[in-house]
Amino acid sequence: MFQMGHLDVVVPPDFVNEDTSGDVMVPEGGTVKLTCRARGYPIPHVLWRREDNIDLVIKEPSGVKTKDVVVPPDFVNEDTSGDVMVPEGGTVKLTCRARGYPIPHVLWRREDNIDLVIKEPSGVKTKVSTYQGEILKLSKITRSEMGAYLCIASNGVPPSVSKRIMVNVHFHPVIQVPNQLVGAPLNTDVTLECYVEASPKSINYWVRHTGKY
């Protein structure tokens, strides 16, 4: 006496290497097809995803997918500030727009690594080493904030890019005289010192108290 039965042998999935894509390079605007063949029993189901979890763009339902191409960051020059001049006490907005995929993040810092001074409408001042956002607003600017600012755009796709923007703060001349009273014997030489701080650079000249040169 016997009874017939059915035995299913399961085989874990394995890739068919000769029919599976390796690493590829594709120019921006081009198309690439990635193929992934697997064997096993029951027949394996193939699932695709991006390692960074960004959505795939599926062009065909046959199992062949089109890869979404990442694009390194680049600046939109017509929407990005150049060097600027602003009077002391004024306000300047620095804009740095970048494109790329994924969407780039924009970070600001000073080239000399001095802290940025962020002034809130309430009057509260905050010092930060970096500031994130496309627009950096410098209000009630002082001469100490004059210098080179860097905006850095990155999106995880190398290389990151940076742009240098020079902020020139104009202010009235400030005069410092170390010795306001100098004495010297008759018919001897004497040196008079006068230090001037101004932006733009001032034109300096000497006159006597009578108004004569």
Protein backbone atom coordinates (compact mmCIF):
# COMPACT_ATOMS: atom_id res chain seq x y z
CA MET A 1 0.00 0.00 0.00
CA PHE A 2 1.42 3.38 -0.91
CA GLN A 3 0.36 6.98 -1.39
CA MET A 4 1.73 9.39 -3.96
CA GLY A 5 2.79 12.88 -2.90
CA HIS A 6 4.34 15.99 -4.43
CA LEU A 7 7.61 17.44 -3.26
CA ASP A 8 8.50 21.08 -4.01
CA VAL A 9 12.17 21.96 -3.73
CA VAL A 10 12.59 25.66 -2.99
CA VAL A 11 15.70 27.44 -4.25
CA PRO A 12 16.69 30.80 -2.72
CA PRO A 13 17.01 33.69 -5.17
CA ASP A 14 20.32 34.41 -6.84
CA PHE A 15 21.35 36.98 -9.44
CA VAL A 16 22.21 36.00 -13.01
CA ASN A 17 25.38 38.09 -13.12
CA GLU A 18 25.84 38.02 -16.88
CA ASP A 19 22.35 39.49 -17.33
CA THR A 20 22.51 42.03 -14.48
CA SER A 21 23.78 45.60 -14.85
CA GLY A 22 26.88 46.86 -13.09
CA ASP A 23 27.80 50.44 -12.21
CA VAL A 24 27.07 52.86 -15.04
CA MET A 25 27.74 56.48 -16.00
CA VAL A 26 25.24 58.55 -17.94
CA PRO A 27 25.38 62.17 -19.18
CA GLU A 28 22.75 64.57 -17.90
CA GLY A 29 19.75 64.40 -20.20
CA GLY A 30 20.60 60.87 -21.32
CA THR A 31 18.88 57.54 -20.60
CA VAL A 32 20.20 54.43 -18.91
CA LYS A 33 18.53 51.03 -18.54
CA LEU A 34 19.31 48.92 -15.51
CA THR A 35 18.59 45.20 -15.70
CA CYS A 36 18.40 42.81 -12.77
CA ARG A 37 17.85 39.11 -13.57
CA ALA A 38 17.30 36.65 -10.76
CA ARG A 39 16.75 32.88 -10.60
CA GLY A 40 15.28 30.68 -7.94
CA TYR A 41 12.15 28.76 -7.05
CA PRO A 42 9.52 30.06 -6.68
CA ILE A 43 10.38 32.64 -9.33
CA PRO A 44 11.80 35.68 -7.49
CA HIS A 45 10.13 39.08 -7.57
CA VAL A 46 12.55 41.91 -8.34
CA LEU A 47 12.14 45.18 -6.48
CA TRP A 48 14.04 48.40 -7.19
CA ARG A 49 14.68 51.35 -4.92
CA ARG A 50 17.25 54.10 -4.55
CA GLU A 51 19.71 53.85 -1.70
CA ASP A 52 18.85 57.43 -0.63
CA ASN A 53 15.09 56.62 -0.83
CA ILE A 54 14.38 59.25 -3.52
CA ASP A 55 11.57 58.12 -5.82
CA LEU A 56 12.41 56.28 -9.03
CA VAL A 57 10.88 57.30 -12.36
CA ILE A 58 9.45 54.11 -13.89
CA LYS A 59 9.27 54.20 -17.67
CA GLU A 60 8.37 50.57 -18.49
CA PRO A 61 6.38 47.95 -16.58
CA SER A 62 8.56 45.10 -17.91
CA GLY A 63 11.03 45.14 -15.05
CA VAL A 64 13.45 47.43 -16.85
CA LYS A 65 13.66 50.78 -15.08
CA THR A 66 15.03 54.17 -16.03
CA LYS A 67 17.33 55.66 -13.43
CA ASP A 68 16.65 59.19 -12.22
CA VAL A 69 19.89 61.12 -12.86
CA VAL A 70 21.29 63.21 -10.02
CA VAL A 71 22.67 66.65 -10.89
CA PRO A 72 25.43 68.40 -8.91
CA PRO A 73 24.65 71.92 -7.66
CA ASP A 74 25.22 74.99 -9.79
CA PHE A 75 24.42 78.65 -9.20
CA VAL A 76 21.67 80.54 -11.02
CA ASN A 77 23.84 83.54 -11.83
CA GLU A 78 21.01 85.91 -12.74
CA ASP A 79 19.42 85.32 -9.32
CA THR A 80 22.65 85.40 -7.28
CA SER A 81 24.18 88.54 -5.77
CA GLY A 82 27.49 90.01 -6.85
CA ASP A 83 29.75 92.32 -4.86
CA VAL A 84 27.77 95.03 -3.08
CA MET A 85 28.29 98.43 -1.43
CA VAL A 86 26.14 99.61 1.47
CA PRO A 87 26.35 102.64 3.78
CA GLU A 88 27.03 101.95 7.43
CA GLY A 89 23.72 101.51 9.25
CA GLY A 90 21.98 100.35 6.09
CA THR A 91 20.59 96.95 5.13
CA VAL A 92 21.74 94.56 2.44
CA LYS A 93 20.21 91.30 1.23
CA LEU A 94 22.57 88.73 -0.23
CA THR A 95 20.88 86.16 -2.46
CA CYS A 96 22.36 82.85 -3.55
CA ARG A 97 20.18 80.61 -5.70
CA ALA A 98 21.32 77.15 -6.74
CA ARG A 99 19.88 74.42 -8.93
CA GLY A 100 20.54 70.70 -9.04
CA TYR A 101 18.94 67.40 -8.09
CA PRO A 102 18.29 66.72 -5.28
CA ILE A 103 17.49 70.37 -4.47
CA PRO A 104 20.68 71.93 -3.04
CA HIS A 105 21.01 73.38 0.45
CA VAL A 106 22.64 76.82 0.66
CA LEU A 107 24.92 77.70 3.58
CA TRP A 108 26.50 81.10 4.34
CA ARG A 109 29.68 81.91 6.24
CA ARG A 110 32.35 84.59 6.34
CA GLU A 111 35.59 83.90 4.52
CA ASP A 112 37.61 84.98 7.58
CA ASN A 113 35.51 82.64 9.80
CA ILE A 114 34.30 85.52 11.98
CA ASP A 115 30.75 84.92 13.24
CA LEU A 116 27.80 86.25 11.27
CA VAL A 117 25.58 88.73 13.13
CA ILE A 118 21.89 87.97 12.55
CA LYS A 119 19.62 90.81 13.71
CA GLU A 120 15.94 90.05 14.34
CA PRO A 121 13.23 92.71 13.80
CA SER A 122 12.82 92.74 17.58
CA GLY A 123 16.39 93.99 17.91
CA VAL A 124 17.79 90.71 19.21
CA LYS A 125 21.26 89.95 17.84
CA THR A 126 22.51 86.40 17.36
CA LYS A 127 26.04 85.39 16.43
CA VAL A 128 26.35 82.23 14.35
CA SER A 129 29.25 80.64 12.48
CA THR A 130 27.02 79.64 9.55
CA TYR A 131 23.55 80.53 8.29
CA GLN A 132 21.31 78.32 6.16
CA GLY A 133 19.01 79.71 3.50
CA GLU A 134 19.09 81.32 0.07
CA ILE A 135 18.88 84.88 1.44
CA LEU A 136 21.21 86.39 4.04
CA LYS A 137 19.96 89.72 5.40
CA LEU A 138 22.45 92.04 7.09
CA SER A 139 20.54 94.88 8.74
CA LYS A 140 21.97 97.97 10.46
CA ILE A 141 25.30 96.87 9.11
CA THR A 142 28.53 98.03 10.74
CA ARG A 143 32.04 98.41 9.39
CA SER A 144 33.08 95.30 11.30
CA GLU A 145 30.78 93.28 9.03
CA MET A 146 32.63 94.42 5.91
CA GLY A 147 34.44 91.61 4.11
CA ALA A 148 34.03 88.54 1.93
CA TYR A 149 31.04 86.23 2.39
CA LEU A 150 30.82 82.70 0.99
CA CYS A 151 27.63 80.96 -0.06
CA ILE A 152 28.08 77.20 -0.38
CA ALA A 153 25.59 74.98 -2.23
CA SER A 154 25.54 71.20 -1.73
CA ASN A 155 23.09 68.37 -2.34
CA GLY A 156 25.12 65.25 -1.65
CA VAL A 157 26.27 65.04 -5.27
CA PRO A 158 29.90 66.14 -5.61
CA PRO A 159 31.27 68.63 -6.08
CA SER A 160 29.79 71.29 -3.82
CA VAL A 161 30.11 74.83 -5.21
CA SER A 162 30.80 78.15 -3.53
CA LYS A 163 30.58 81.81 -4.52
CA ARG A 164 32.49 84.68 -2.94
CA ILE A 165 30.57 87.93 -2.44
CA MET A 166 32.38 91.04 -1.23
CA VAL A 167 30.42 93.39 1.04
CA ASN A 168 31.87 96.91 1.17
CA VAL A 169 30.55 99.14 3.95
CA HIS A 170 30.94 102.89 3.37
CA PHE A 171 31.38 105.17 6.37
CA HIS A 172 32.55 108.72 7.07
CA PRO A 173 36.23 109.30 7.87
CA VAL A 174 37.28 108.79 11.48
CA ILE A 175 40.48 110.61 12.53
CA GLN A 176 42.85 109.54 15.28
CA VAL A 177 45.72 111.82 16.37
CA PRO A 178 48.13 110.10 18.80
CA ASN A 179 49.79 113.36 19.90
CA GLN A 180 47.70 116.50 19.66
CA LEU A 181 50.45 118.71 21.07
CA VAL A 182 53.97 118.41 19.66
CA GLY A 183 56.93 120.60 20.58
CA ALA A 184 60.26 120.98 18.79
CA PRO A 185 63.24 123.38 18.81
CA LEU A 186 63.27 126.14 16.21
CA ASN A 187 64.63 125.14 12.79
CA THR A 188 64.35 121.39 13.47
CA ASP A 189 62.25 118.75 11.79
CA VAL A 190 59.03 117.52 13.36
CA THR A 191 56.71 114.66 12.43
CA LEU A 192 52.97 115.04 12.78
CA GLU A 193 50.90 111.85 12.82
CA CYS A 194 47.27 111.54 11.83
CA TYR A 195 45.51 108.23 11.17
CA VAL A 196 42.33 108.14 9.12
CA GLU A 197 39.86 105.26 8.79
CA ALA A 198 37.33 105.58 5.98
CA SER A 199 35.58 103.61 3.27
CA PRO A 200 36.04 104.31 0.45
CA LYS A 201 39.60 105.44 1.05
CA SER A 202 39.78 109.13 1.91
CA ILE A 203 41.91 111.88 0.35
CA ASN A 204 43.91 113.45 3.17
CA TYR A 205 45.66 116.83 3.28
CA TRP A 206 47.05 119.20 5.89
CA VAL A 207 46.16 122.85 6.58
CA ARG A 208 47.21 125.30 9.25
CA HIS A 209 44.68 126.47 11.79
CA THR A 210 44.57 129.75 9.88
CA GLY A 211 43.23 127.86 6.89
CA LYS A 212 46.44 128.25 4.86
CA TYR A 213 48.30 125.26 3.40
